[in-house]
mmCIF file of C-alpha atoms in Angstrom:
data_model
loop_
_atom_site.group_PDB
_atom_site.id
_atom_site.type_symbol
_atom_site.label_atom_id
_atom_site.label_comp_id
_atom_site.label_asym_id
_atom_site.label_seq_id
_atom_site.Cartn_x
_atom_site.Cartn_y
_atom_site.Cartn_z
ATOM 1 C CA UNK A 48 -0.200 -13.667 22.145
ATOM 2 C CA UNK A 49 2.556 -14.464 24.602
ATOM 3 C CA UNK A 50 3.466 -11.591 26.849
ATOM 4 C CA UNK A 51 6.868 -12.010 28.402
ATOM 5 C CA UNK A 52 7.496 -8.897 30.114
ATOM 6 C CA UNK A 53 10.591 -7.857 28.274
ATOM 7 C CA UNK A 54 9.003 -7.522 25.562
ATOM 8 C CA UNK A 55 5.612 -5.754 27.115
ATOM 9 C CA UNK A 56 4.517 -2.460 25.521
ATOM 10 C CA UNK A 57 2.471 -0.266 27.274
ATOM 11 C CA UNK A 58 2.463 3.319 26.719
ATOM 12 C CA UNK A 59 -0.487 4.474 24.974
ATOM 13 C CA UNK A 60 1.495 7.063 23.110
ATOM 14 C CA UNK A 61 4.052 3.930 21.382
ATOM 15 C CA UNK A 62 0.983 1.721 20.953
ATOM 16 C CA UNK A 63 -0.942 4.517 18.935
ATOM 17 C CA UNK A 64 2.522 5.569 17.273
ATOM 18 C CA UNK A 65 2.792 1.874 15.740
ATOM 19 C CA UNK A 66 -0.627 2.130 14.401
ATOM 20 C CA UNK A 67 0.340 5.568 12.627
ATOM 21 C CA UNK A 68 3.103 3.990 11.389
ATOM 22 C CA UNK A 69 1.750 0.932 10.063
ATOM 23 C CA UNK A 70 -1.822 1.636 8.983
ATOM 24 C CA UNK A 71 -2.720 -1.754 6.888
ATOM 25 C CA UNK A 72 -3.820 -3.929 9.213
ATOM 26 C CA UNK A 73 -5.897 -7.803 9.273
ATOM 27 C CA UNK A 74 -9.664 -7.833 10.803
ATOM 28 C CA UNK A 75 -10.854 -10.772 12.366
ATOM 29 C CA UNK A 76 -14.199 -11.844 13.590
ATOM 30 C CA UNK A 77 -15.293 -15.036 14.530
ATOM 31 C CA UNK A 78 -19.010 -15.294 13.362
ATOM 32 C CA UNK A 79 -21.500 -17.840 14.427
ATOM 33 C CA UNK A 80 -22.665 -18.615 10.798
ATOM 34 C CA UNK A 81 -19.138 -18.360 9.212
ATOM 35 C CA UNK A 82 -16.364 -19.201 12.160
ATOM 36 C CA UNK A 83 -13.884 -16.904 11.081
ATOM 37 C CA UNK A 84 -14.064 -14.149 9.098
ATOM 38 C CA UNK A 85 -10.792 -12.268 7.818
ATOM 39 C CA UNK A 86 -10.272 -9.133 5.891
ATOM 40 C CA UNK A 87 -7.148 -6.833 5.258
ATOM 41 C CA UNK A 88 -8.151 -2.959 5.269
ATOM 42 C CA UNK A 89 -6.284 0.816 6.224
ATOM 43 C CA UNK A 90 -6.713 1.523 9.456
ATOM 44 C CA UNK A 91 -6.374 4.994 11.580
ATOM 45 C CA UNK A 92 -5.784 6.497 15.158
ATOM 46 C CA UNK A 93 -9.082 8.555 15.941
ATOM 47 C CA UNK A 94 -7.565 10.620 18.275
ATOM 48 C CA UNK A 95 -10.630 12.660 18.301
ATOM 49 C CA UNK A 96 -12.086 9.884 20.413
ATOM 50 C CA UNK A 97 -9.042 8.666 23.012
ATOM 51 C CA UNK A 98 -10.089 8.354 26.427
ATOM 52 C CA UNK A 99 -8.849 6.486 29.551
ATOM 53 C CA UNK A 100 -11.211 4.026 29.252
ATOM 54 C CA UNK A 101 -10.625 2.410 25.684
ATOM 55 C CA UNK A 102 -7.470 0.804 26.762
ATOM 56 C CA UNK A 103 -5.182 3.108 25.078
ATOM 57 C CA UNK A 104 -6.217 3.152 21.370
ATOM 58 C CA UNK A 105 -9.338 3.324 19.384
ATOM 59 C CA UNK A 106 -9.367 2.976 15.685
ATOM 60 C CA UNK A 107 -11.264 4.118 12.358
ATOM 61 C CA UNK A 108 -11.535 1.957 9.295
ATOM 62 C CA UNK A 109 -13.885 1.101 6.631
ATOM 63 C CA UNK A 110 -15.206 -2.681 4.731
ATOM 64 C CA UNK A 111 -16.899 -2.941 1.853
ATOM 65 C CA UNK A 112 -20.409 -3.157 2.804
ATOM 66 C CA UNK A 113 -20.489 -7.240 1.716
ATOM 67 C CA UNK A 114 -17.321 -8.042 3.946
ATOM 68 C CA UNK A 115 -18.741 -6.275 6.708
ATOM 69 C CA UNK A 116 -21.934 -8.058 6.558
ATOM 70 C CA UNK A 117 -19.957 -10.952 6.652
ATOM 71 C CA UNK A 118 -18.013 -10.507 9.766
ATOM 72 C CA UNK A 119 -21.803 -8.802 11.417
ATOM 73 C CA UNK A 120 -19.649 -5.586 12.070
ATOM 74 C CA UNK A 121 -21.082 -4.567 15.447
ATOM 75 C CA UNK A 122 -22.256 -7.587 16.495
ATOM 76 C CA UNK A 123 -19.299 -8.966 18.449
ATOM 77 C CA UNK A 124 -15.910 -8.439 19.629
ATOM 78 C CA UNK A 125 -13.303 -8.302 16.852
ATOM 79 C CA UNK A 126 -9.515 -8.330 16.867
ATOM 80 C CA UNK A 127 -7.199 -5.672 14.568
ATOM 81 C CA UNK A 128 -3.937 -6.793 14.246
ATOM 82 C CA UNK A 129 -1.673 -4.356 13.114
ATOM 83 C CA UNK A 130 2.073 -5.610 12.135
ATOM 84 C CA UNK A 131 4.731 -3.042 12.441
ATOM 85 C CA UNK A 132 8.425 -3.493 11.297
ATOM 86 C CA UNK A 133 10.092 -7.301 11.462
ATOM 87 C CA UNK A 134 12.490 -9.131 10.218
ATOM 88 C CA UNK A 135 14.969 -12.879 10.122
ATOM 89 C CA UNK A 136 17.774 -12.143 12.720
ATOM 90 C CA UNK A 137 20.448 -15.136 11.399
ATOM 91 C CA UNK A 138 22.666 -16.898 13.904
ATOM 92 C CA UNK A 139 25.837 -16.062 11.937
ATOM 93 C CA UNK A 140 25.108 -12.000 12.953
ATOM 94 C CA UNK A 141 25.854 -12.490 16.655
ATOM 95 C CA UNK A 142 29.713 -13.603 15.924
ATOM 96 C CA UNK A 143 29.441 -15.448 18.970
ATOM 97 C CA UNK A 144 28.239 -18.560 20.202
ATOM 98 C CA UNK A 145 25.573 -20.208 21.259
ATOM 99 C CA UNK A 146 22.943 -18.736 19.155
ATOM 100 C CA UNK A 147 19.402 -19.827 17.252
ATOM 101 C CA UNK A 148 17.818 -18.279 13.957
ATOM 102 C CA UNK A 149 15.203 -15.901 15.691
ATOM 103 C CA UNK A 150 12.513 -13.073 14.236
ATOM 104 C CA UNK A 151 12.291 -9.675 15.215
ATOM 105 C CA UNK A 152 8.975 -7.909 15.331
ATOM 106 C CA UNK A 153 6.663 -5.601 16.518
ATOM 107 C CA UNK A 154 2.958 -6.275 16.803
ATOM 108 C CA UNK A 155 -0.562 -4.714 18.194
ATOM 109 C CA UNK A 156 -3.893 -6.529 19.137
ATOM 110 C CA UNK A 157 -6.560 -3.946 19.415
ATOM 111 C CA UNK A 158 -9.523 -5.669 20.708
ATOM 112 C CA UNK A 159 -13.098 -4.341 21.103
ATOM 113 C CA UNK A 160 -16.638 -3.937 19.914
ATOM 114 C CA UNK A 161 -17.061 -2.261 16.246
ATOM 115 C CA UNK A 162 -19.374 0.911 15.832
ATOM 116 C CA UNK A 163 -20.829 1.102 12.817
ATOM 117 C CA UNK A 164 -20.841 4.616 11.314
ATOM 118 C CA UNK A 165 -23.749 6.163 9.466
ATOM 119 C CA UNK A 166 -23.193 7.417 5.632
ATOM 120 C CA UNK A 167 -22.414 10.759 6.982
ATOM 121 C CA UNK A 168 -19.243 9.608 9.243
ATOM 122 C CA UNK A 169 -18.380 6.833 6.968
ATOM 123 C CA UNK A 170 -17.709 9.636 4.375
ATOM 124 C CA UNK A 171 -15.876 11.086 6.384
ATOM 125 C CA UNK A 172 -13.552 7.935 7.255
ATOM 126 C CA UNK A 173 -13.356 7.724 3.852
ATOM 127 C CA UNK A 174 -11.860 11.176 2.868
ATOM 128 C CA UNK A 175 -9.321 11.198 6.707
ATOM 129 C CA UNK A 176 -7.642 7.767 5.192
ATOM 130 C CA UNK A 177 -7.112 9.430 1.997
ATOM 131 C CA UNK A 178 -5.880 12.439 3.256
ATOM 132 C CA UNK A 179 -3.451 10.220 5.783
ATOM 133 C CA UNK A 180 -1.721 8.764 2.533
ATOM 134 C CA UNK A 181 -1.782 11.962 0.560
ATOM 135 C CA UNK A 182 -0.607 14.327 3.004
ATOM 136 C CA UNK A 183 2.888 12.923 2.325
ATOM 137 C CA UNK A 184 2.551 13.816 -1.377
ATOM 138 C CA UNK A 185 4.176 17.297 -2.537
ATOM 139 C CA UNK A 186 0.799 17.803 -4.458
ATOM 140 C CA UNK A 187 -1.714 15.673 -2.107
ATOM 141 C CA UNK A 188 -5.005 14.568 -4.036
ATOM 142 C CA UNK A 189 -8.399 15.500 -2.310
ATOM 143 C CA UNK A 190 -11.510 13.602 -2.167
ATOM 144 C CA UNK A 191 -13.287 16.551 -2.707
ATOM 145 C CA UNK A 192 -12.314 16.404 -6.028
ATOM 146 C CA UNK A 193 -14.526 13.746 -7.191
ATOM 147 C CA UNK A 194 -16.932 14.167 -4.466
ATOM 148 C CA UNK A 195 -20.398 13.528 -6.491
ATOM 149 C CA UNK A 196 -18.736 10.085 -7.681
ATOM 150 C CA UNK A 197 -17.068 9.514 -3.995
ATOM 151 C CA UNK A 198 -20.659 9.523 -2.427
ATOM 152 C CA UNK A 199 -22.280 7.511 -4.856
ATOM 153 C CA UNK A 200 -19.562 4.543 -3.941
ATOM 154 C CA UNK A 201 -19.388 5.460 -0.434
ATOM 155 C CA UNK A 202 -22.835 3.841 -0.503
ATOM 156 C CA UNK A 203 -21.080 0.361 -0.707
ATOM 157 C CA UNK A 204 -19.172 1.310 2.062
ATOM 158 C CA UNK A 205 -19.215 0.409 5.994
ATOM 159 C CA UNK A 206 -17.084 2.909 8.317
ATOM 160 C CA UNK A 207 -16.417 1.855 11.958
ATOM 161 C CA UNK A 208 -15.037 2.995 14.971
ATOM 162 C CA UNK A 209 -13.198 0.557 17.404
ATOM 163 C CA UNK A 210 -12.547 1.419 20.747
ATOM 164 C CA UNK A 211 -10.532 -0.682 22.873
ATOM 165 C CA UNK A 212 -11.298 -3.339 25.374
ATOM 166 C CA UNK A 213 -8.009 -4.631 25.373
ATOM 167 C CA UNK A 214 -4.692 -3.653 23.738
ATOM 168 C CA UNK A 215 -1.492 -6.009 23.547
ATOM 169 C CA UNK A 216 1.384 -5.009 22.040
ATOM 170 C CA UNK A 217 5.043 -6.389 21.759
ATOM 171 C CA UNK A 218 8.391 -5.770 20.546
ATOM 172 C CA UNK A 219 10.817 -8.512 20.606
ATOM 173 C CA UNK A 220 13.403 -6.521 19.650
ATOM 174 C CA UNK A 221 16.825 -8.595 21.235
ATOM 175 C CA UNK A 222 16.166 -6.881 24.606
ATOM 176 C CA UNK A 223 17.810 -9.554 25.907
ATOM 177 C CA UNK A 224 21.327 -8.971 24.586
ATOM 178 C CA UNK A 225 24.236 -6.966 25.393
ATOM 179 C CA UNK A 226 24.220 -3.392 23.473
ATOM 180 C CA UNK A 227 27.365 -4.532 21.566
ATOM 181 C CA UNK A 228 25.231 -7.559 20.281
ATOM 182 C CA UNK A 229 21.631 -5.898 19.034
ATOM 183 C CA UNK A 230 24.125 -3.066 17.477
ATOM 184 C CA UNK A 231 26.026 -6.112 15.672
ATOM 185 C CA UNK A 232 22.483 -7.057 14.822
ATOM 186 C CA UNK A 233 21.177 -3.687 13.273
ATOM 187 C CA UNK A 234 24.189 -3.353 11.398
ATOM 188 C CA UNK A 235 23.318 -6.476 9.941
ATOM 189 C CA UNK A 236 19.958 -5.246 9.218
ATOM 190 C CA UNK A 237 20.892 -2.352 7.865
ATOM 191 C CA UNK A 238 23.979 -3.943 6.051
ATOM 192 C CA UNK A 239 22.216 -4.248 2.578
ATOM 193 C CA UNK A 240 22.647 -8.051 2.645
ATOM 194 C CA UNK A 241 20.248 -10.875 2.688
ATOM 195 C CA UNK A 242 17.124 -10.114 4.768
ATOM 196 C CA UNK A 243 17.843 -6.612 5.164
ATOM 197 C CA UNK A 244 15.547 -4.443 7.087
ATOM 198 C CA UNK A 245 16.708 -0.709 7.991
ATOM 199 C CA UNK A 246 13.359 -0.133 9.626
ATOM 200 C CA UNK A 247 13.842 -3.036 12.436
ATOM 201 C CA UNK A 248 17.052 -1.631 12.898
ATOM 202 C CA UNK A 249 16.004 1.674 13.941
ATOM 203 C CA UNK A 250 13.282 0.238 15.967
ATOM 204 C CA UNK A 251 15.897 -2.207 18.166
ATOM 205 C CA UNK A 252 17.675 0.907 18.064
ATOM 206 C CA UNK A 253 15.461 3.397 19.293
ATOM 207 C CA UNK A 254 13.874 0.797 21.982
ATOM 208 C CA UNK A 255 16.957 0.820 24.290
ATOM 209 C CA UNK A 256 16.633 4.703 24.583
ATOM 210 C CA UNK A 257 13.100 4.526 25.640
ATOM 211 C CA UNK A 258 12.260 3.758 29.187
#
């Protein structure tokens, strides 16, 4: 991925808050029996196991044990790509010229070496990622509650744990314009017309506060 400066994030604490924020996230492995191998799959922060030597970030998640025999989970370096809020920014928002259709986005590459967890900890990956989703639920639904059944399928199931080798993360976010134009632009965003997206707005927003 191109990394102009600008556009550069690099504190751990934004990189990990994207991945909160945006927990379904694409795999990819390039095998030497297959080439590439892809798979889409909920992802979390295991901030149980951060340390200044994974680059920032390192991740839980969990394959069905057939797709992670087919990307030989542990074997090799992988690459998690995790795609946080984006959006079409149209010429026509700017009211001024000259100006090009551009996109918006934020993004993280976490690269690294899976771990494969045994049944014990993949169980437990299992019943963190529901309790992620649930949590937000007035009446949150517990693993627990159909634990006999959730180990019996947790058998088909590969947990692993990716710590970092290398993180990159950007946010083109039109740091490159005047205030009055990316405000122009999130009011567009947030304007309820045509490609629409309140959640890039706030990010463009809240990216000019941060240092």
């Amino acid at each position: 991925m191109l990394e102009q400066e600008i556009f550069r994030v690099s504190d751990p604490g934004r990189i990990r808050d994207l991945a909160r924020a945006h927990p379904w996230a694409t795999l990819i492995s390039h095998t030497p029996d297959r080439g590439l191998v892809v798979s889409h799959l909920p992802v979390l922060v295991d901030d149980a196991h951060q340390n200044s030597g994974d680059a920032g970030c390192t991740l839980l998640g969990h394959l069905a044990r057939t797709d992670a025999r087919k990307h030989e989970l542990g074997s090799h370096e992988v690459v998690v790509v995790i795609q946080g809020p984006h959006g079409y920014i149209s010429p026509s928002w700017y009211e001024e010229t000259p100006h090009v259709p551009t996109w918006n986005f934020t993004v993280l590459h976490v690269h690294g070496r899976p771990e494969v967890l045994d049944p014990a900890d993949t169980y437990d990956v299992l019943s963190a990622t529901v309790d992620h989703f649930e949590d937000r639920l007035p009446e949150p639904w517990r693993l627990a509650r159909v634990e006999s059944y959730a180990h019996r399928i947790a058998a088909a199931v590969t947990g692993f744990r990716l710590p970092a080798t290398k993180v990159t993360a950007k946010a083109k976010l039109s740091q490159d314009e005047r205030e009055e134009i990316v405000l122009r632009l999130a009011g567009a965003l947030e304007s309820g017309r045509p490609y629409a997206v309140p959640e890039l707005a706030r990010a463009m927003r809240d990216i000019r506060r941060k240092p």
